[in-house]
Coordinates of C-alpha atoms in Angstrom, one line a residue:
X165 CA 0.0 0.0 0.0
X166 CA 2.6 2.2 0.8
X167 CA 4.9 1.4 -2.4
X168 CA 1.2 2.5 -4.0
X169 CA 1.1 5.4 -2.2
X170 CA 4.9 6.5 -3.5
X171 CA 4.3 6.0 -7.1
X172 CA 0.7 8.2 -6.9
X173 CA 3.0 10.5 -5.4
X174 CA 6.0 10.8 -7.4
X175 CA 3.3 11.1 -10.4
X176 CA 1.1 14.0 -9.1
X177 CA 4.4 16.0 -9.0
X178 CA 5.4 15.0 -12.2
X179 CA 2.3 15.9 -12.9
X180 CA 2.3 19.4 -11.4
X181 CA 5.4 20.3 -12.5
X182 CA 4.5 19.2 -16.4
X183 CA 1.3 21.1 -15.9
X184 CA 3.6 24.5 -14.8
X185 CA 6.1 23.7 -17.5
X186 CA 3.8 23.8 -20.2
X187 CA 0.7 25.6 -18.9
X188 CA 2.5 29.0 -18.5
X189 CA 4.5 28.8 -21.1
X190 CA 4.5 31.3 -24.0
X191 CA 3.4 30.3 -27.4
X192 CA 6.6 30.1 -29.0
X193 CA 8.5 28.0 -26.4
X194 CA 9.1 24.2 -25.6
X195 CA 9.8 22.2 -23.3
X196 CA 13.2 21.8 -21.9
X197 CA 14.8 18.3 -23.3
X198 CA 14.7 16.5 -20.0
X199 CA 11.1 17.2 -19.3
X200 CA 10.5 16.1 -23.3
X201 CA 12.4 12.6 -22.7
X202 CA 10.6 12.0 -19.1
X203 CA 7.4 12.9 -20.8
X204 CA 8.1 10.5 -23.5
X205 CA 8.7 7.7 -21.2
X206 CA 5.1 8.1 -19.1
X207 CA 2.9 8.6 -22.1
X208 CA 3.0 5.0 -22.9
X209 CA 2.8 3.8 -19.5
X210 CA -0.1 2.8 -18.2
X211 CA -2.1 4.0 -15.7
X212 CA 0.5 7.5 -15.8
X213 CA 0.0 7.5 -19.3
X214 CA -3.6 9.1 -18.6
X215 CA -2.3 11.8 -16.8
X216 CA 0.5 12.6 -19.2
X217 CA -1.2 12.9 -21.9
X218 CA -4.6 14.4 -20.7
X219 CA -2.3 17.7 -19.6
X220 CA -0.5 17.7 -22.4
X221 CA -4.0 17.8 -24.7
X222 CA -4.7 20.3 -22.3
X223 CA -1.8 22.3 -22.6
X224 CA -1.1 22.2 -25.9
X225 CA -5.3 23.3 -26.2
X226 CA -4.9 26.6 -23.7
X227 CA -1.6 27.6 -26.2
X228 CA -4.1 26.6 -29.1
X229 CA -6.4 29.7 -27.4
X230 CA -4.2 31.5 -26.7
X231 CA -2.8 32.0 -30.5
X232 CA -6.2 32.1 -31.7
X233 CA -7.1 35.3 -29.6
X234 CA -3.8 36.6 -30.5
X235 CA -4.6 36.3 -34.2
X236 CA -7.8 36.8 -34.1
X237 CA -7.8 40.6 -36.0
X238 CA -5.2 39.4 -38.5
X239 CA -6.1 39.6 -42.1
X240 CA -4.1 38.8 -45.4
X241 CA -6.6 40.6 -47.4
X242 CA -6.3 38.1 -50.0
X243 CA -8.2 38.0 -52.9
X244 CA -7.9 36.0 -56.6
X245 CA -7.1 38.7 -59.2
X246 CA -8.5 38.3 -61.4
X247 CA -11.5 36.3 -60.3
X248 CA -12.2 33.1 -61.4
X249 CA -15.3 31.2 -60.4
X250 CA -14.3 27.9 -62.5
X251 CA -13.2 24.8 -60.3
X252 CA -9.6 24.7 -58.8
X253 CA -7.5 22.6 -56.5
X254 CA -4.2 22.9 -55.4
X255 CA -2.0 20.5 -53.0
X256 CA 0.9 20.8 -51.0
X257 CA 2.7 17.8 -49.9
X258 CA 5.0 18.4 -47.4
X259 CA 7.7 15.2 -47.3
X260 CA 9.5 14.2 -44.6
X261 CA 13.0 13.2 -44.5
X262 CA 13.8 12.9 -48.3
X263 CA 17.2 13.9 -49.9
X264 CA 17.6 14.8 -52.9
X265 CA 20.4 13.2 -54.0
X266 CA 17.9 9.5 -53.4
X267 CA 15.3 10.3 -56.5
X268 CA 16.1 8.8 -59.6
X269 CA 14.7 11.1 -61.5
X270 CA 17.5 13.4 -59.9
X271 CA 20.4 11.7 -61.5
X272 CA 20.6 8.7 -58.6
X273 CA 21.5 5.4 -60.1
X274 CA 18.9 3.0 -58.3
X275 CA 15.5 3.1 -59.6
X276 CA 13.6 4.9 -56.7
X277 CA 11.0 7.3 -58.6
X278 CA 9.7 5.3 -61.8
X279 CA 6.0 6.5 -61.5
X280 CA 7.4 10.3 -60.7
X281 CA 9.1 9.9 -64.2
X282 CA 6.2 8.6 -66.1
X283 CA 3.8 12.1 -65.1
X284 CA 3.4 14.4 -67.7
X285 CA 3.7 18.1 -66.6
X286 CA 5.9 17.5 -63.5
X287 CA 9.0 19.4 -63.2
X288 CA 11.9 18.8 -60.4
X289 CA 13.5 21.8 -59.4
X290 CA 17.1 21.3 -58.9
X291 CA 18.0 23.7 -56.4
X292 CA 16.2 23.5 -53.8
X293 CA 17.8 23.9 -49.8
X294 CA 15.8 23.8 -46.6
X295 CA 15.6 26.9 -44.1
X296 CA 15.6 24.1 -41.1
X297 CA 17.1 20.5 -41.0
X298 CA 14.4 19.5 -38.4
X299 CA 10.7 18.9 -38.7
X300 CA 9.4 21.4 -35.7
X301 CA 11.7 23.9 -37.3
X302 CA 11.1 23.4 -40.9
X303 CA 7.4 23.1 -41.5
X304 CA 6.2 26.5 -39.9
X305 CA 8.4 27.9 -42.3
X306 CA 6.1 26.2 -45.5
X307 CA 3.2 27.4 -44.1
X308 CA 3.9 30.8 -42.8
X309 CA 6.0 33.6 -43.8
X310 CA 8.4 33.0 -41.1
X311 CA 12.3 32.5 -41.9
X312 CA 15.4 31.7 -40.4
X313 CA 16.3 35.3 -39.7
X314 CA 12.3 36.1 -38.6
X315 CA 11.7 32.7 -37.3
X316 CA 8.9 34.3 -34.3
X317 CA 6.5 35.7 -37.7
X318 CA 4.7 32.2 -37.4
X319 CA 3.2 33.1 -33.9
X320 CA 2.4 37.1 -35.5
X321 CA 0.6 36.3 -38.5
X322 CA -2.0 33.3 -39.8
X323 CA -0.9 30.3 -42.1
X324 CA -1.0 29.9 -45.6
X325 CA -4.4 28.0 -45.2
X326 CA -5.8 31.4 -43.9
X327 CA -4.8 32.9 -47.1
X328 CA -6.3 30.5 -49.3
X329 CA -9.7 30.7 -47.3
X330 CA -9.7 34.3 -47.2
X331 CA -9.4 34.3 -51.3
X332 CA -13.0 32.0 -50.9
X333 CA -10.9 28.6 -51.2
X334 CA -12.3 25.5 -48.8
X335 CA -8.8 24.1 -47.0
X336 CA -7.9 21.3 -45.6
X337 CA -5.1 19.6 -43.6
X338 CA -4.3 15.9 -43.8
X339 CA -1.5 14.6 -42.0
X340 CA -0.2 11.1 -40.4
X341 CA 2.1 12.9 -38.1
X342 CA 0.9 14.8 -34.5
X343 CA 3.1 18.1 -33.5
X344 CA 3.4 20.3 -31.3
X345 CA 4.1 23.1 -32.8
X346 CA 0.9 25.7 -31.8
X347 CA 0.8 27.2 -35.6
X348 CA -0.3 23.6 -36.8
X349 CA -2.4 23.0 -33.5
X350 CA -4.1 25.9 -34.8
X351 CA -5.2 24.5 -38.1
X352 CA -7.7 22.1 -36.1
X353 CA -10.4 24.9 -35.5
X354 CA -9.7 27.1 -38.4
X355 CA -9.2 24.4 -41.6
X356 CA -12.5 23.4 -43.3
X357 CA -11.3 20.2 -42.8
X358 CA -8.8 18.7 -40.6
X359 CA -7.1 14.8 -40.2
X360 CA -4.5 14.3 -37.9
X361 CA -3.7 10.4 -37.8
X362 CA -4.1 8.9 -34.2
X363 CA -1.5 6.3 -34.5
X364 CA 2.0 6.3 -33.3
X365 CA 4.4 7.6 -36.0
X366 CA 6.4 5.1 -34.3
X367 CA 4.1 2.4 -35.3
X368 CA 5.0 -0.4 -38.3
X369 CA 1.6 0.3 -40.0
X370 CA 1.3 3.5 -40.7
X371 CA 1.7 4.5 -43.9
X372 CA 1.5 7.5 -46.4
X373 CA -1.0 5.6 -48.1
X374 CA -3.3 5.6 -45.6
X375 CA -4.0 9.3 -45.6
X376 CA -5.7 8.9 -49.7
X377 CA -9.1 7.9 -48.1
X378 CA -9.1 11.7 -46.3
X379 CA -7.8 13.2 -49.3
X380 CA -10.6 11.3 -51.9
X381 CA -13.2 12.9 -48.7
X382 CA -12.1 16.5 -49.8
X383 CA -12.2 16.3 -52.7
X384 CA -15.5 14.7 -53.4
X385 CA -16.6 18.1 -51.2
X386 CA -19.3 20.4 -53.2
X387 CA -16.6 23.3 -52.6
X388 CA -15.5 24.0 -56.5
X389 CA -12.1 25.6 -54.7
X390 CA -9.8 23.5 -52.9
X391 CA -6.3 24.2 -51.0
X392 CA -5.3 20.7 -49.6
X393 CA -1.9 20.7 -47.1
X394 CA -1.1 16.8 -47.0
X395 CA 1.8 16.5 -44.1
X396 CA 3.3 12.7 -44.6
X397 CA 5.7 10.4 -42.8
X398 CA 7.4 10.2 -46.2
X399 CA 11.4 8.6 -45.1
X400 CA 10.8 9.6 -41.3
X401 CA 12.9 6.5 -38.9
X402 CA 12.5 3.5 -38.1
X403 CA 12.3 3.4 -42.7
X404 CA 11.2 0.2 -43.0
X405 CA 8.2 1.2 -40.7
X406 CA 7.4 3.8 -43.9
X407 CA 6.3 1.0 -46.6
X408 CA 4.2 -2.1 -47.0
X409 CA 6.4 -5.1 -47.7
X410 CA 5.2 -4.8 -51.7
X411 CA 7.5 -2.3 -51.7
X412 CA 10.8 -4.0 -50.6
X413 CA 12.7 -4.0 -54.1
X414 CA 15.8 -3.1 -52.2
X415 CA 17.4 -6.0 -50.1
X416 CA 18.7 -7.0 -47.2
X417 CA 17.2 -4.2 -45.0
X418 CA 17.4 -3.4 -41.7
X419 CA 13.6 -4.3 -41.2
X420 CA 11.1 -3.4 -38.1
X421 CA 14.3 -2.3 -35.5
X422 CA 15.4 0.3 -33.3
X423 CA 18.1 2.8 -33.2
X424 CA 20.5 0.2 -31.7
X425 CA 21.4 -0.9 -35.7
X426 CA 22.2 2.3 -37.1
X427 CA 26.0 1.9 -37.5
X428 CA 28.2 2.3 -40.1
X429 CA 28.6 -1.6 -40.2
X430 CA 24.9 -1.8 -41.2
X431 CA 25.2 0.7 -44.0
X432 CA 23.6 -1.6 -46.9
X433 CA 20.9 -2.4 -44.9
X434 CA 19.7 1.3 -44.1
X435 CA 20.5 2.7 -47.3
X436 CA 18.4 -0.3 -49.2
X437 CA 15.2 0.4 -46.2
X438 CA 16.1 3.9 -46.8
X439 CA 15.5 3.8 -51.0
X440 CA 12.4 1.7 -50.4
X441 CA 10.8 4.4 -48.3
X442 CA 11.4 7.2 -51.2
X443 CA 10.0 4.5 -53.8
X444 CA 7.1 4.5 -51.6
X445 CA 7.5 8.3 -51.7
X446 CA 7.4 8.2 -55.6
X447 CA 3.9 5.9 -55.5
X448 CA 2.0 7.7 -52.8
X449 CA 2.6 11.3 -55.5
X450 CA 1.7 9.0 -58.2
X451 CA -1.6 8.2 -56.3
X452 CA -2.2 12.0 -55.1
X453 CA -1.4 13.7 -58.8
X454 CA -4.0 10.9 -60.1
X455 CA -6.7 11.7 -57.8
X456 CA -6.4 15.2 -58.5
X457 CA -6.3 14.8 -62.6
X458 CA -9.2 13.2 -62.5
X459 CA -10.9 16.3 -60.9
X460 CA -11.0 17.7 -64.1
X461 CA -10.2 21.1 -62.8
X462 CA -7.3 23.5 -63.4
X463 CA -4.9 22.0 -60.5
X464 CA -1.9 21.5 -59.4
X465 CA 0.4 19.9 -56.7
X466 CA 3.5 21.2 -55.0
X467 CA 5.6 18.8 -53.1
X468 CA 8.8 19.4 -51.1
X469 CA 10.2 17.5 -47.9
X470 CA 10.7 19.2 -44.7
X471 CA 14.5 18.6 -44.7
X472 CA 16.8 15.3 -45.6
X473 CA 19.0 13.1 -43.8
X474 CA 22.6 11.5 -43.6
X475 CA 23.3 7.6 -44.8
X476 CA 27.1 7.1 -43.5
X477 CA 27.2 9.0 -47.0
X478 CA 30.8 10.1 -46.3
X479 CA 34.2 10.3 -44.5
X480 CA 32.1 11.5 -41.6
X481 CA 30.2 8.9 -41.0
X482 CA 27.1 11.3 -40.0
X483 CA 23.3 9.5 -39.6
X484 CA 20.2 11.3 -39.3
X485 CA 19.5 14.8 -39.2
X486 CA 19.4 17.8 -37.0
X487 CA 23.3 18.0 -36.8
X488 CA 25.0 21.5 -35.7
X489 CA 26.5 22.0 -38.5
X490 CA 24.8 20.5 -41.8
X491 CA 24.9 18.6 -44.9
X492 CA 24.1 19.1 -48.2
X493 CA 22.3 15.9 -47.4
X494 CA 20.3 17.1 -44.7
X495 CA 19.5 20.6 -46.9
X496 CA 19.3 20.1 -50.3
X497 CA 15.8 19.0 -51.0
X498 CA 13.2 17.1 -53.7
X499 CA 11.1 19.5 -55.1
X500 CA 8.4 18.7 -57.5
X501 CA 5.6 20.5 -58.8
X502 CA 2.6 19.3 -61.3
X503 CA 0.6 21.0 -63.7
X504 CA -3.0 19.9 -65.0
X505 CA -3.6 20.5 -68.6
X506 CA -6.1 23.3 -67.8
X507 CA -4.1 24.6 -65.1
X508 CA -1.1 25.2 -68.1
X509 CA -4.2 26.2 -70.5
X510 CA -5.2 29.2 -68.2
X511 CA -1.6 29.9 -66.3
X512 CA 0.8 30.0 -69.2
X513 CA 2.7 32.9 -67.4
X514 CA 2.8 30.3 -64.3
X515 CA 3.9 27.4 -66.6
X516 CA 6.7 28.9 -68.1
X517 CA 8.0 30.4 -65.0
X518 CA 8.2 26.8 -63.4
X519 CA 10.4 26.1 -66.5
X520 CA 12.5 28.6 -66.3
X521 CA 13.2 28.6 -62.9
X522 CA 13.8 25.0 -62.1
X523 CA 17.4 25.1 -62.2
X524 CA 17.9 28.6 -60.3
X525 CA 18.6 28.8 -56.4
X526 CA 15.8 28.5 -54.3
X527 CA 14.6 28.2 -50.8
X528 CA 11.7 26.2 -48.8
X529 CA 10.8 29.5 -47.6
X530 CA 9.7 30.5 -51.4
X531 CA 6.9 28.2 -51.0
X532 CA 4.5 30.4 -49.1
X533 CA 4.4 32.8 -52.3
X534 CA 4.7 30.6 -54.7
X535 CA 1.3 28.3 -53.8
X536 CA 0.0 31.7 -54.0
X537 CA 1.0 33.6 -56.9
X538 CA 0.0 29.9 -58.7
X539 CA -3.2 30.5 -57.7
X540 CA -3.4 34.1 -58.9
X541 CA -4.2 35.2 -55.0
X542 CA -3.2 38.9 -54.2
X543 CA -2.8 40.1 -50.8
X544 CA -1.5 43.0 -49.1
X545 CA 1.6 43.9 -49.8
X546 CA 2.1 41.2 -52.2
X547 CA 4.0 42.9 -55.0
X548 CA 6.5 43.7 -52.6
X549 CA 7.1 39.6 -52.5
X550 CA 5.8 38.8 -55.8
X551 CA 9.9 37.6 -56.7
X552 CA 10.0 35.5 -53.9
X553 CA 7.3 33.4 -56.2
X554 CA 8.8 30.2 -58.1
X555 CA 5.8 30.7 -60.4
X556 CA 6.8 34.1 -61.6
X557 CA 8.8 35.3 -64.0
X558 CA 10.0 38.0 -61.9
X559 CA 11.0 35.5 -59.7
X560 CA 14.7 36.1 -58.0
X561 CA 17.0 33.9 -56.7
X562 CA 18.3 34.4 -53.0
X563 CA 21.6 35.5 -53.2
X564 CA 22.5 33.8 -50.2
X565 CA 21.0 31.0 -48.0
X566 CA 20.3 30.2 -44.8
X567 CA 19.1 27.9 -42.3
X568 CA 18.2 27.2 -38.6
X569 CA 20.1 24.0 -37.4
X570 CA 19.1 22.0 -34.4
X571 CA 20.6 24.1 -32.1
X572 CA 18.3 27.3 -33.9
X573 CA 21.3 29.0 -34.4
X574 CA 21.2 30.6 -38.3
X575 CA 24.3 28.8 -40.7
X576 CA 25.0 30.9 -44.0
X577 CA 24.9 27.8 -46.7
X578 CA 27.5 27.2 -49.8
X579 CA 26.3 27.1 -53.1

């Protein structure tokens, strides 16, 4: 009874100092490290596990509130210019974990992207670095104005989404991953529709795949405009947990395992589970640009991963991501974007900029404008950033560019 006793004890102040930790804190801050790795290790044990994560729901819901009432008055005063009342859809796929250098149809030797090469319309842009080489730092920046240098503009102003619904557009956000981070917490009271999987990212069933079902839901919705944010597990760790065993073309793997067997000695075996995650990468953007063709409506997709990761690629022997000071592995990023061919019909000016800026330096934090000005959507101040646009002509590349490492410090990147 007494050994009872201890335990309900010891929990209550974990308990009370998680719910002062988190409760009070600001919008814009995390939790220190140690309280992230205790919380990790009670939110799957049971009974604690209630406690854990019924504050942290409730934390993460009061900073949720709290942004909310903080944006409340913020507008973009976005509008389509010119109008157009025919049926559109754009999507955003945001990848996670993908490195350039692993797509076939970016000059890598294995066969990883055959359906990505098969699309009509799609064009890889070649020059493509992250502003972040980790998730919680990376994604804000997609869907906000916010950059390495103004990192805090995600908690000042409203997403992307906002944008797109203020211009009369129905938005949605479909994700297999949880966060967080409060900007995307937002999204669940303020997108038209919202799907944030339930199962552990951790987990060896849950795939990319999964997530089609939520996208074939919006768009079957009577809304005849469409902004769709798809946030996938894409090459995340454990890899082999990213794809069904249909997809195993590359053997021996590492298979369903842990950390413990990421060593230089296993190298083959996580750079083959590696490559089958991006093939599964290259089917699940088959599947999306598919669904959307058959729309019929001027559309298009944007895809881009969050930030990529080391394979023992080198003399350094570096795995993973989030390092101090980063590789071109970790930075340089897939980038894809497809045209419908009424999308290139009534955007030619959008068409041919995609062209002729493929090859030209570019950031992650150009995709803000970009999903924009391919839209035609106008808001204030928007000629001031109308260069910032991949799908202008006017577009200019970044002279230099930058990037928040793990540590948030900001590292000047080589060309």
């Amino acid at each position: 009874m007494l050994t009872i006793g201890l335990f309900a004890l010891l929990n209550i102040i974990l308990y009370w100092q998680m719910y002062r930790s988190l409760d009070g804190m600001d919008i814009n801050d995390q939790p220190e490290s140690a309280l992230e790795i205790t919380l990790k290790k009670y939110q799957k044990i049971y009974p604690v596990n209630i406690l854990v994560n019924g504050s942290i729901v409730y934390a993460e819901e009061r900073r949720n509130q709290k942004l909310m009432k903080k944006l409340s008055r913020f507008r973009f005063e976005s509008k389509q210019n010119p109008a157009d009342h025919s049926p559109e859809v754009y999507v955003l796929v945001i990848g996670e974990t993908a490195r350039y250098a692993s797509f076939h149809i970016n000059g890598y030797a294995r066969e990883t992207s055959p359906n990505l090469e098969k699309i009509p319309n799609l064009v890889s842009f070649t020059n493509m670095y992250t502003s972040a080489n980790l998730t919680e730092l990376s994604v804000p920046q997609l869907i906000t104005r916010a950059t390495p240098q103004n990192f805090d503009l995600q908690y000042k102003e409203k997403t992307i989404l906002d944008a797109f619904s203020e211009a009369g557009f129905f938005t949605a956000w479909i994700s297999d991953q949880s966060s967080k981070n409060a900007v995307v917490n937002r999204l669940k009271s303020t997108a038209g529709y919202c799907y944030f999987s339930k199962t552990d990212f951790d987990s060896d069933h849950n795939y990319d795949g999964y997530l089609l079902k939520n996208l074939d839901k919006v768009l079957r919705s009577p809304a005849s405009k469409k902004f769709i944010v798809i946030h996938t597990l894409g090459s995340h760790f454990r890899y082999s947990n990213r794809y069904p065993a249909s997809f195993e073309k590359f053997r021996p793997n590492i298979g369903k395992t842990g950390y413990e067997q990421l060593t230089v000695n296993n190298k083959e075996e996580i750079v083959n589970s590696y490559d089958n995650s991006v093939l599964y990468t290259d089917w699940f953007l088959s599947q999306v640009v598919s669904r959307i063709r058959k729309t019929g409506s001027a559309s298009a997709m944007l895809y881009l991963s969050d930030h990529g990761d080391n394979l023992f690629d080198d003399s350094r022997q570096l795995m993973g991501h989030g390092t101090a000071n980063p590789t071109k592995y970790e930075y340089h990023i897939p980038c894809f974007v497809w045209l419908s061919d009424l999308y290139m019909k009534n955007h030619p000016q959008q068409t041919r900029a995609f062209e002729e800026n493929r090859n030209k330096r570019a950031s992650s934090t150009s995709t803000f404008y970009t999903l924009l000005d391919m839209a035609n959507i106008r808001y204030r101040n928007s000629a001031a950033e109308i260069s910032k646009s991949l799908a202008n002509p006017a577009y200019k590349a970044p002279e230099q560019r930058v990037m928040l490492n793990s540590d948030k410090k900001i590292i000047l990147l080589p060309d």
